[in-house]
Coordinates of C-alpha atoms in Angstrom, one line a residue:
X256 CA 0.0 0.0 0.0
X257 CA 1.4 3.4 -1.0
X258 CA 1.6 6.3 1.3
X259 CA -0.1 9.6 0.3
X260 CA 3.3 11.1 -0.5
X261 CA 4.2 8.1 -2.7
X262 CA 1.0 8.4 -4.6
X263 CA 1.5 12.1 -5.3
X264 CA 5.1 11.4 -6.4
X265 CA 4.0 8.6 -8.6
X266 CA 1.2 10.6 -10.3
X267 CA 3.6 13.5 -10.9
X268 CA 6.3 11.1 -12.3
X269 CA 4.0 9.3 -14.6
X270 CA 2.3 12.5 -16.0
X271 CA 4.8 12.7 -18.8
X272 CA 5.5 9.0 -19.2
X273 CA 5.2 8.1 -22.9
X274 CA 4.6 4.4 -22.1
X275 CA 2.1 5.0 -19.4
X276 CA 0.1 1.7 -19.8
X277 CA 3.3 -0.4 -19.7
X278 CA 4.7 1.4 -16.7
X279 CA 1.4 1.0 -14.8
X280 CA 1.3 -2.7 -15.6
X281 CA 4.9 -3.0 -14.2
X282 CA 3.9 -1.3 -11.0
X283 CA 0.7 -3.4 -10.7
X284 CA -1.6 -0.3 -10.8
X285 CA -4.8 -0.3 -12.8
X286 CA -5.1 2.6 -15.3
X287 CA -8.5 3.5 -13.7
X288 CA -6.7 3.8 -10.3
X289 CA -4.0 6.0 -11.8
X290 CA -6.6 8.4 -13.4
X291 CA -8.6 8.4 -10.2
X292 CA -5.5 9.4 -8.2
X293 CA -4.7 12.1 -10.9
X294 CA -8.3 13.6 -10.6
X295 CA -8.2 13.6 -6.8
X296 CA -4.8 15.3 -6.8
X297 CA -6.0 18.0 -9.2
X298 CA -9.1 18.6 -7.2
X299 CA -7.9 18.5 -3.6
X300 CA -4.1 18.2 -3.7
X301 CA -2.2 16.0 -1.3
X302 CA -5.1 16.1 1.2
X303 CA -7.1 13.9 -1.2
X304 CA -4.9 10.9 -0.2
X305 CA -5.0 11.3 3.5
X306 CA -7.3 8.6 5.0
X307 CA -10.6 9.9 6.3
X308 CA -12.8 8.1 8.7
X309 CA -15.7 6.4 7.0
X310 CA -17.7 6.4 10.2
X311 CA -21.0 8.2 10.1
X312 CA -20.7 11.9 11.0
X313 CA -23.9 11.8 13.1
X314 CA -27.0 9.9 13.7
X315 CA -29.8 10.8 11.3
X316 CA -32.7 9.8 13.5
X317 CA -31.6 10.8 17.0
X318 CA -34.3 12.6 19.0
X319 CA -33.8 16.2 19.8
X320 CA -34.1 17.4 23.3
X321 CA -37.3 19.2 22.4
X322 CA -38.8 15.9 21.2
X323 CA -37.7 14.1 24.4
X324 CA -39.3 16.9 26.5
X325 CA -42.5 16.6 24.5
X326 CA -42.6 12.8 25.0
X327 CA -42.1 13.3 28.8
X328 CA -44.7 16.1 29.1
X329 CA -47.3 14.2 27.1
X330 CA -46.7 11.1 29.2
X331 CA -47.2 13.1 32.4
X332 CA -50.5 14.5 31.0
X333 CA -51.8 11.1 29.8
X334 CA -50.6 8.7 32.5
X335 CA -53.1 6.1 31.3
X336 CA -51.4 5.6 27.9
X337 CA -49.0 2.8 27.3
X338 CA -45.8 3.6 25.4
X339 CA -47.4 2.2 22.3
X340 CA -50.5 4.4 22.5
X341 CA -48.3 7.4 23.5
X342 CA -46.2 6.9 20.4
X343 CA -49.4 6.7 18.3
X344 CA -50.8 9.9 19.9
X345 CA -47.5 11.8 19.4
X346 CA -47.5 10.8 15.7
X347 CA -51.1 11.8 15.2
X348 CA -51.3 15.0 17.2
X349 CA -47.7 16.4 17.1
X350 CA -46.4 14.9 13.8
X351 CA -43.3 13.3 15.4
X352 CA -42.8 9.7 14.5
X353 CA -41.5 7.7 17.4
X354 CA -41.7 4.0 17.9
X355 CA -43.1 2.3 21.0
X356 CA -39.6 1.3 22.0
X357 CA -38.3 4.8 21.7
X358 CA -41.1 6.2 23.8
X359 CA -40.4 3.5 26.4
X360 CA -36.7 4.2 26.4
X361 CA -37.2 7.9 26.9
X362 CA -39.7 7.3 29.8
X363 CA -37.5 4.7 31.4
X364 CA -34.5 7.1 31.6

């Protein structure tokens, strides 16, 4: 595996190579990989080759604090409702879609 600096050096060295395909074959690099590296280098420079985390940046369906507060306040108003019925009521009356298990988890905390 090549380091980011080695990739940059390789792309720059091969830019004027008359026998590019043969040279890439000798190095064991696919032509599509070379051109991908070349595009990335042109677009973002050396930073394009520094590994970035592929972990999600955030959770798309996390409840906001306002939604948690609404679940708790509605549960206090309607103590007779189970978490399932509370979830249905919140969806119908307030337009926030929460599952029964989410309502239960918020109330349990």
